[in-house]
Amino acid sequence: MKIFSFVLLLVMGSACVAQTSAPAYENLPEFQKLRAEAKDEQRLNNKIMFAPGTWKKANKVAGGHCMECLEGVFTSQLRLGEYKDALKAAKEWDAASEQPLDHVRAELAEGRVAIAMVDRNKPNMAVLQDAHAELQKAAAAHATAAYFYDGQVLALMKQDADAGAAFGQYAKLTRKDDALLSRATYFSSHPEMAREKMAPAVLVNTLGGKRFNLDDMHGRVVLIDFWATWCGPCKEELPHMKKLAEAYKDEPLEIISISWDSDANKWRQFIADNGMSWNQYLDADHSVTKMFGIDAIPHYFTIDANGVLMAENVGSGSNIDGRIRKLVAQAKEQKQLASTGSGPSPGQ
């Protein structure tokens, strides 16, 4: 499974944009057909492998001028984990761009894929340096997202002072309701943590109105459970989940179950009938699911007290108890050390 913890948040400065008519190729039946097919393929996990080719065909009909097509090629290949092809697509997108905004989006894409493709234990410095240069261009064009990506790139290059400054600049410029704000603020003082494998930045309002921000959970272990009321294996796991929730209700563990249900009333009733007292979120549009890049449930992600993604488990019967027990013990030990002044507090 491919996990992408990146949010393409492009914030540009105020500007007046001239209104232009739609390109002529958009009226061509062949282009319309291919674009519709590509969008459908990109949306469905069992078809996404065909999307890059279909987007390329659509762009050929457009005479190589379809920015949506070039972005579609890049996005599909990134989701498929075809990083070298995605980097090539981002560069082709940049080269074909005629408008400043298209250039900026392509530059951000180059930085995004560089972060995904590098080996964190032995990073390719040439790729990172190239990405840094492109992200600097995007930052100069007032693209706020460039600072976050550049912070990641600089951290991977172990230029921690500059990385911290980049994350700090992102935190200063971004919206107050941005899911990445807490992470950027944390990374600004702990840039070395940007080299760790982190879960996507999840910010949702759970059933009952509680605001759940994964990046505000420092000091607590987090178990993310993807499920649905219609999923047989998920129902088999329910007694296990209830047992975990009860056993750790007074411990530094936060559980959130994210449902694939489409019927909100049925979902709420199931939760009430089964006494599911922990955090619950209905992901009807699969927006959170797509961030994690998963296509099967039940599916679990375990995150330690420092926000580092520790494990991923698929299917019923997953033996996560031992891992949870160990991580909770580590979280309590960290808290104890911090209280005695013997070490840094979790997330600090």
CSV table of C-alpha atoms in Angstrom, one decimal:
chain,number,residue,atom,x,y,z
A,1,MET,CA,0.0,0.0,0.0
A,2,LYS,CA,1.2,3.5,-0.8
A,3,ILE,CA,0.7,6.2,1.8
A,4,PHE,CA,0.9,9.8,0.8
A,5,SER,CA,0.9,12.3,3.6
A,6,PHE,CA,0.9,15.3,1.2
A,7,VAL,CA,-1.7,17.9,0.8
A,8,LEU,CA,-1.3,20.0,-2.3
A,9,LEU,CA,-2.4,23.3,-0.8
A,10,LEU,CA,-1.6,26.1,-3.2
A,11,VAL,CA,-2.0,29.5,-1.8
A,12,MET,CA,-1.2,32.3,-4.2
A,13,GLY,CA,-1.1,36.0,-3.7
A,14,SER,CA,-4.1,38.2,-4.8
A,15,ALA,CA,-4.1,38.7,-8.5
A,16,CYS,CA,-6.5,39.7,-11.3
A,17,VAL,CA,-6.8,36.9,-13.9
A,18,ALA,CA,-8.0,37.6,-17.3
A,19,GLN,CA,-11.0,35.6,-18.4
A,20,THR,CA,-10.2,33.5,-21.4
A,21,SER,CA,-12.4,31.2,-23.6
A,22,ALA,CA,-12.1,27.5,-23.3
A,23,PRO,CA,-9.5,25.9,-25.7
A,24,ALA,CA,-10.9,24.6,-28.9
A,25,TYR,CA,-9.8,21.0,-28.2
A,26,GLU,CA,-12.2,20.9,-25.3
A,27,ASN,CA,-15.1,20.8,-27.8
A,28,LEU,CA,-13.7,17.8,-29.6
A,29,PRO,CA,-15.9,14.7,-29.0
A,30,GLU,CA,-12.7,12.4,-29.0
A,31,PHE,CA,-11.1,14.6,-26.3
A,32,GLN,CA,-14.2,14.7,-24.2
A,33,LYS,CA,-14.5,10.9,-24.4
A,34,LEU,CA,-10.9,10.3,-23.4
A,35,ARG,CA,-11.0,12.8,-20.6
A,36,ALA,CA,-14.1,11.3,-19.1
A,37,GLU,CA,-12.5,7.8,-19.3
A,38,ALA,CA,-9.3,9.1,-17.7
A,39,LYS,CA,-11.2,10.7,-14.8
A,40,ASP,CA,-13.1,7.4,-14.2
A,41,GLU,CA,-10.0,5.3,-14.3
A,42,GLN,CA,-8.2,7.7,-11.9
A,43,ARG,CA,-11.1,7.5,-9.5
A,44,LEU,CA,-11.3,3.7,-9.3
A,45,ASN,CA,-8.5,1.6,-7.6
A,46,ASN,CA,-9.1,-1.3,-10.0
A,47,LYS,CA,-8.7,1.0,-13.1
A,48,ILE,CA,-6.1,3.6,-12.1
A,49,MET,CA,-3.3,1.7,-13.8
A,50,PHE,CA,-4.9,2.6,-17.1
A,51,ALA,CA,-5.3,6.3,-16.3
A,52,PRO,CA,-1.8,7.6,-17.3
A,53,GLY,CA,-2.1,6.1,-20.8
A,54,THR,CA,-5.6,7.6,-21.3
A,55,TRP,CA,-4.6,11.0,-20.1
A,56,LYS,CA,-1.7,10.9,-22.5
A,57,LYS,CA,-4.1,10.0,-25.4
A,58,ALA,CA,-6.3,12.9,-24.4
A,59,ASN,CA,-3.3,15.3,-24.3
A,60,LYS,CA,-2.3,14.1,-27.8
A,61,VAL,CA,-5.7,15.0,-29.1
A,62,ALA,CA,-5.2,18.4,-27.4
A,63,GLY,CA,-2.0,18.9,-29.3
A,64,GLY,CA,0.1,18.7,-26.0
A,65,HIS,CA,-1.6,21.7,-24.5
A,66,CYS,CA,-3.9,20.1,-21.9
A,67,MET,CA,-2.6,21.0,-18.5
A,68,GLU,CA,-5.3,18.9,-16.8
A,69,CYS,CA,-4.1,15.9,-18.8
A,70,LEU,CA,-0.5,16.4,-17.8
A,71,GLU,CA,-1.5,16.8,-14.2
A,72,GLY,CA,-3.6,13.7,-14.5
A,73,VAL,CA,-0.6,11.7,-15.8
A,74,PHE,CA,1.5,12.9,-12.9
A,75,THR,CA,-1.2,12.3,-10.2
A,76,SER,CA,-2.0,8.8,-11.4
A,77,GLN,CA,1.6,7.7,-11.6
A,78,LEU,CA,2.3,9.2,-8.1
A,79,ARG,CA,-0.6,7.2,-6.7
A,80,LEU,CA,0.6,4.1,-8.4
A,81,GLY,CA,4.1,4.5,-6.9
A,82,GLU,CA,5.7,5.0,-10.3
A,83,TYR,CA,7.9,7.7,-9.0
A,84,LYS,CA,10.4,8.0,-11.8
A,85,ASP,CA,7.7,8.2,-14.3
A,86,ALA,CA,5.8,10.7,-12.2
A,87,LEU,CA,8.9,12.9,-11.9
A,88,LYS,CA,9.3,12.8,-15.7
A,89,ALA,CA,5.6,13.7,-16.1
A,90,ALA,CA,6.0,16.7,-13.7
A,91,LYS,CA,8.9,18.0,-15.7
A,92,GLU,CA,7.0,17.6,-19.0
A,93,TRP,CA,4.1,19.4,-17.3
A,94,ASP,CA,6.4,22.3,-16.3
A,95,ALA,CA,7.9,22.5,-19.7
A,96,ALA,CA,4.5,22.7,-21.4
A,97,SER,CA,3.1,25.3,-19.0
A,98,GLU,CA,2.3,28.7,-20.5
A,99,GLN,CA,0.6,30.3,-17.5
A,100,PRO,CA,2.4,31.2,-14.3
A,101,LEU,CA,0.0,29.2,-12.1
A,102,ASP,CA,0.6,26.1,-14.2
A,103,HIS,CA,4.4,26.5,-13.8
A,104,VAL,CA,3.9,26.8,-10.0
A,105,ARG,CA,1.7,23.7,-9.8
A,106,ALA,CA,4.2,21.7,-11.8
A,107,GLU,CA,7.1,22.9,-9.7
A,108,LEU,CA,5.2,21.8,-6.5
A,109,ALA,CA,4.6,18.5,-8.2
A,110,GLU,CA,8.3,18.0,-8.8
A,111,GLY,CA,9.0,18.6,-5.1
A,112,ARG,CA,6.2,16.4,-4.1
A,113,VAL,CA,7.3,13.4,-6.0
A,114,ALA,CA,11.0,13.9,-5.0
A,115,ILE,CA,9.9,13.5,-1.3
A,116,ALA,CA,8.0,10.4,-2.1
A,117,MET,CA,10.7,8.7,-4.2
A,118,VAL,CA,13.8,9.2,-2.1
A,119,ASP,CA,15.2,6.5,0.2
A,120,ARG,CA,15.2,8.1,3.6
A,121,ASN,CA,18.2,6.0,4.7
A,122,LYS,CA,20.2,6.9,1.6
A,123,PRO,CA,18.6,9.9,-0.2
A,124,ASN,CA,19.5,10.8,-3.7
A,125,MET,CA,21.0,14.3,-3.2
A,126,ALA,CA,20.8,15.3,-6.9
A,127,VAL,CA,17.0,14.6,-6.9
A,128,LEU,CA,16.6,16.6,-3.7
A,129,GLN,CA,18.7,19.5,-4.8
A,130,ASP,CA,16.7,19.7,-8.1
A,131,ALA,CA,13.4,19.6,-6.1
A,132,HIS,CA,14.7,22.3,-3.8
A,133,ALA,CA,15.5,24.6,-6.7
A,134,GLU,CA,12.0,24.1,-8.2
A,135,LEU,CA,10.3,24.7,-4.8
A,136,GLN,CA,12.2,27.9,-4.4
A,137,LYS,CA,10.7,29.1,-7.7
A,138,ALA,CA,7.3,28.2,-6.5
A,139,ALA,CA,7.9,29.9,-3.1
A,140,ALA,CA,9.0,33.1,-5.0
A,141,ALA,CA,5.7,33.0,-6.8
A,142,HIS,CA,3.9,33.1,-3.4
A,143,ALA,CA,2.9,29.4,-3.3
A,144,THR,CA,2.6,28.7,0.4
A,145,ALA,CA,2.6,24.9,-0.1
A,146,ALA,CA,6.2,25.2,-1.4
A,147,TYR,CA,7.5,26.0,2.0
A,148,PHE,CA,6.1,22.8,3.5
A,149,TYR,CA,7.5,20.6,0.7
A,150,ASP,CA,10.8,22.5,0.8
A,151,GLY,CA,11.0,21.9,4.5
A,152,GLN,CA,10.7,18.2,3.9
A,153,VAL,CA,13.3,18.3,1.1
A,154,LEU,CA,15.7,20.2,3.3
A,155,ALA,CA,15.2,17.8,6.2
A,156,LEU,CA,16.0,14.9,4.0
A,157,MET,CA,19.1,16.7,3.0
A,158,LYS,CA,19.8,17.1,6.7
A,159,GLN,CA,19.9,20.9,6.4
A,160,ASP,CA,17.8,21.1,9.6
A,161,ALA,CA,18.1,24.8,10.4
A,162,ASP,CA,16.9,25.8,6.9
A,163,ALA,CA,14.2,23.1,7.1
A,164,GLY,CA,12.9,24.4,10.4
A,165,ALA,CA,12.8,27.9,8.9
A,166,ALA,CA,10.8,26.7,5.9
A,167,PHE,CA,8.3,24.9,8.1
A,168,GLY,CA,8.0,28.0,10.3
A,169,GLN,CA,7.3,30.1,7.2
A,170,TYR,CA,4.6,27.7,6.1
A,171,ALA,CA,3.0,27.8,9.6
A,172,LYS,CA,3.1,31.6,9.4
A,173,LEU,CA,1.4,31.9,6.0
A,174,THR,CA,-1.1,29.1,5.9
A,175,ARG,CA,-4.8,29.1,7.0
A,176,LYS,CA,-5.6,28.6,10.7
A,177,ASP,CA,-7.8,25.7,9.8
A,178,ASP,CA,-5.1,23.9,7.7
A,179,ALA,CA,-4.7,20.2,8.7
A,180,LEU,CA,-0.9,20.6,8.3
A,181,LEU,CA,-0.6,23.7,10.6
A,182,SER,CA,0.1,21.6,13.7
A,183,ARG,CA,2.6,19.4,11.8
A,184,ALA,CA,4.4,22.4,10.3
A,185,THR,CA,4.7,24.1,13.8
A,186,TYR,CA,6.0,20.9,15.3
A,187,PHE,CA,8.5,20.4,12.4
A,188,SER,CA,9.7,24.0,12.7
A,189,SER,CA,11.3,23.1,16.1
A,190,HIS,CA,11.9,19.4,15.4
A,191,PRO,CA,12.9,19.3,11.7
A,192,GLU,CA,14.6,15.9,12.2
A,193,MET,CA,11.1,14.4,12.6
A,194,ALA,CA,10.3,15.3,9.0
A,195,ARG,CA,12.7,12.4,8.1
A,196,GLU,CA,10.4,9.9,9.8
A,197,LYS,CA,7.5,8.1,8.1
A,198,MET,CA,4.4,10.0,9.1
A,199,ALA,CA,0.8,9.2,8.6
A,200,PRO,CA,-1.3,11.7,6.5
A,201,ALA,CA,-2.5,14.8,8.4
A,202,VAL,CA,-6.0,13.9,9.5
A,203,LEU,CA,-8.3,16.7,10.7
A,204,VAL,CA,-12.0,15.8,11.1
A,205,ASN,CA,-15.0,16.3,13.3
A,206,THR,CA,-16.0,13.0,14.8
A,207,LEU,CA,-19.5,11.8,15.6
A,208,GLY,CA,-20.6,14.0,18.5
A,209,GLY,CA,-18.7,17.0,17.3
A,210,LYS,CA,-15.3,16.3,18.7
A,211,ARG,CA,-12.4,17.9,16.7
A,212,PHE,CA,-9.9,15.1,16.0
A,213,ASN,CA,-6.5,16.3,14.7
A,214,LEU,CA,-3.9,13.5,14.4
A,215,ASP,CA,-1.0,16.0,14.7
A,216,ASP,CA,-2.3,17.2,18.1
A,217,MET,CA,-2.0,13.7,19.6
A,218,HIS,CA,1.7,13.9,20.5
A,219,GLY,CA,2.2,12.0,23.7
A,220,ARG,CA,-0.6,9.5,22.8
A,221,VAL,CA,-0.5,6.4,20.7
A,222,VAL,CA,-3.1,6.4,17.9
A,223,LEU,CA,-4.9,3.4,16.4
A,224,ILE,CA,-6.7,4.2,13.1
A,225,ASP,CA,-9.3,1.6,12.1
A,226,PHE,CA,-10.9,1.7,8.7
A,227,TRP,CA,-14.2,-0.3,8.6
A,228,ALA,CA,-17.9,-0.5,7.5
A,229,THR,CA,-21.1,-1.8,8.9
A,230,TRP,CA,-21.5,-4.1,5.8
A,231,CYS,CA,-18.0,-5.6,6.2
A,232,GLY,CA,-18.2,-9.1,7.6
A,233,PRO,CA,-14.5,-9.2,8.7
A,234,CYS,CA,-14.9,-5.8,10.3
A,235,LYS,CA,-17.9,-7.1,12.4
A,236,GLU,CA,-15.7,-10.1,13.4
A,237,GLU,CA,-13.1,-7.5,14.7
A,238,LEU,CA,-15.6,-5.4,16.6
A,239,PRO,CA,-15.4,-7.3,19.9
A,240,HIS,CA,-11.6,-7.0,19.7
A,241,MET,CA,-11.9,-3.2,19.2
A,242,LYS,CA,-14.3,-2.9,22.1
A,243,LYS,CA,-11.9,-4.8,24.3
A,244,LEU,CA,-9.0,-2.5,23.3
A,245,ALA,CA,-11.1,0.6,23.9
A,246,GLU,CA,-12.1,-0.6,27.3
A,247,ALA,CA,-8.7,-1.9,28.4
A,248,TYR,CA,-6.9,1.4,27.4
A,249,LYS,CA,-9.6,4.0,28.3
A,250,ASP,CA,-7.4,5.5,31.0
A,251,GLU,CA,-4.2,5.1,29.1
A,252,PRO,CA,-2.4,7.3,26.5
A,253,LEU,CA,-4.2,5.6,23.5
A,254,GLU,CA,-6.6,7.3,21.1
A,255,ILE,CA,-8.7,5.1,18.8
A,256,ILE,CA,-10.5,6.4,15.7
A,257,SER,CA,-12.7,4.3,13.5
A,258,ILE,CA,-13.2,5.6,10.0
A,259,SER,CA,-16.2,4.2,8.2
A,260,TRP,CA,-16.8,3.5,4.5
A,261,ASP,CA,-20.6,3.6,4.9
A,262,SER,CA,-22.7,5.7,2.7
A,263,ASP,CA,-25.9,5.6,4.9
A,264,ALA,CA,-25.3,8.0,7.8
A,265,ASN,CA,-28.4,6.9,9.7
A,266,LYS,CA,-27.5,3.2,9.5
A,267,TRP,CA,-23.9,4.0,10.5
A,268,ARG,CA,-25.1,6.0,13.6
A,269,GLN,CA,-27.6,3.3,14.6
A,270,PHE,CA,-24.9,0.6,14.3
A,271,ILE,CA,-22.6,2.5,16.5
A,272,ALA,CA,-25.3,3.1,19.2
A,273,ASP,CA,-26.5,-0.5,19.1
A,274,ASN,CA,-22.9,-1.9,19.5
A,275,GLY,CA,-21.7,0.6,22.2
A,276,MET,CA,-18.8,1.9,20.1
A,277,SER,CA,-17.8,4.6,22.5
A,278,TRP,CA,-14.5,5.7,20.9
A,279,ASN,CA,-13.9,8.3,18.1
A,280,GLN,CA,-16.1,7.6,15.0
A,281,TYR,CA,-15.9,9.3,11.6
A,282,LEU,CA,-18.0,8.7,8.5
A,283,ASP,CA,-15.7,8.9,5.4
A,284,ALA,CA,-18.6,8.7,2.9
A,285,ASP,CA,-16.6,10.4,0.1
A,286,HIS,CA,-13.5,8.4,0.9
A,287,SER,CA,-11.4,11.6,1.2
A,288,VAL,CA,-9.5,10.3,4.2
A,289,THR,CA,-9.2,6.8,2.7
A,290,LYS,CA,-7.6,8.2,-0.4
A,291,MET,CA,-5.0,10.0,1.8
A,292,PHE,CA,-3.9,6.6,3.1
A,293,GLY,CA,-4.1,4.9,-0.3
A,294,ILE,CA,-6.0,1.8,0.9
A,295,ASP,CA,-8.5,-0.4,-0.9
A,296,ALA,CA,-9.4,-3.1,1.6
A,297,ILE,CA,-11.0,-3.2,5.1
A,298,PRO,CA,-10.6,-3.8,8.0
A,299,HIS,CA,-7.4,-1.9,7.8
A,300,TYR,CA,-5.3,-0.6,10.7
A,301,PHE,CA,-2.6,2.0,11.2
A,302,THR,CA,-0.6,2.3,14.4
A,303,ILE,CA,1.1,5.6,15.3
A,304,ASP,CA,3.5,6.1,18.2
A,305,ALA,CA,3.5,8.9,20.7
A,306,ASN,CA,5.8,11.0,18.5
A,307,GLY,CA,3.5,10.8,15.5
A,308,VAL,CA,5.6,8.2,13.6
A,309,LEU,CA,3.7,5.6,11.6
A,310,MET,CA,4.8,2.3,13.1
A,311,ALA,CA,2.7,-0.4,11.4
A,312,GLU,CA,0.0,-1.2,8.9
A,313,ASN,CA,-2.3,-4.3,9.2
A,314,VAL,CA,-5.0,-5.6,6.9
A,315,GLY,CA,-7.8,-8.0,7.5
A,316,SER,CA,-9.4,-9.6,10.5
A,317,GLY,CA,-7.3,-11.5,13.1
A,318,SER,CA,-4.5,-8.9,13.0
A,319,ASN,CA,-2.4,-9.2,16.1
A,320,ILE,CA,-2.0,-5.6,17.1
A,321,ASP,CA,-2.4,-6.1,20.9
A,322,GLY,CA,1.3,-6.6,21.6
A,323,ARG,CA,2.3,-3.6,19.5
A,324,ILE,CA,-0.3,-1.4,21.2
A,325,ARG,CA,0.9,-2.6,24.6
A,326,LYS,CA,4.5,-1.8,23.8
A,327,LEU,CA,3.8,1.6,22.3
A,328,VAL,CA,1.6,2.7,25.2
A,329,ALA,CA,4.3,1.6,27.7
A,330,GLN,CA,6.8,3.7,25.7
A,331,ALA,CA,4.5,6.7,25.8
A,332,LYS,CA,4.1,6.4,29.6
A,333,GLU,CA,7.8,6.1,30.0
A,334,GLN,CA,8.4,9.2,27.8
A,335,LYS,CA,5.9,11.2,29.9
A,336,GLN,CA,7.6,10.0,33.2
A,337,LEU,CA,11.0,11.0,31.9
A,338,ALA,CA,9.7,14.4,30.9
A,339,SER,CA,8.1,15.0,34.3
A,340,THR,CA,11.4,14.3,36.0
A,341,GLY,CA,13.4,16.4,33.6
A,342,SER,CA,15.3,13.4,32.4
A,343,GLY,CA,14.3,13.8,28.8
A,344,PRO,CA,12.1,15.7,26.3
A,345,SER,CA,8.3,15.5,26.6
A,346,PRO,CA,6.6,13.7,23.8
A,347,GLY,CA,6.0,16.1,20.9
A,348,GLN,CA,8.1,18.8,22.4
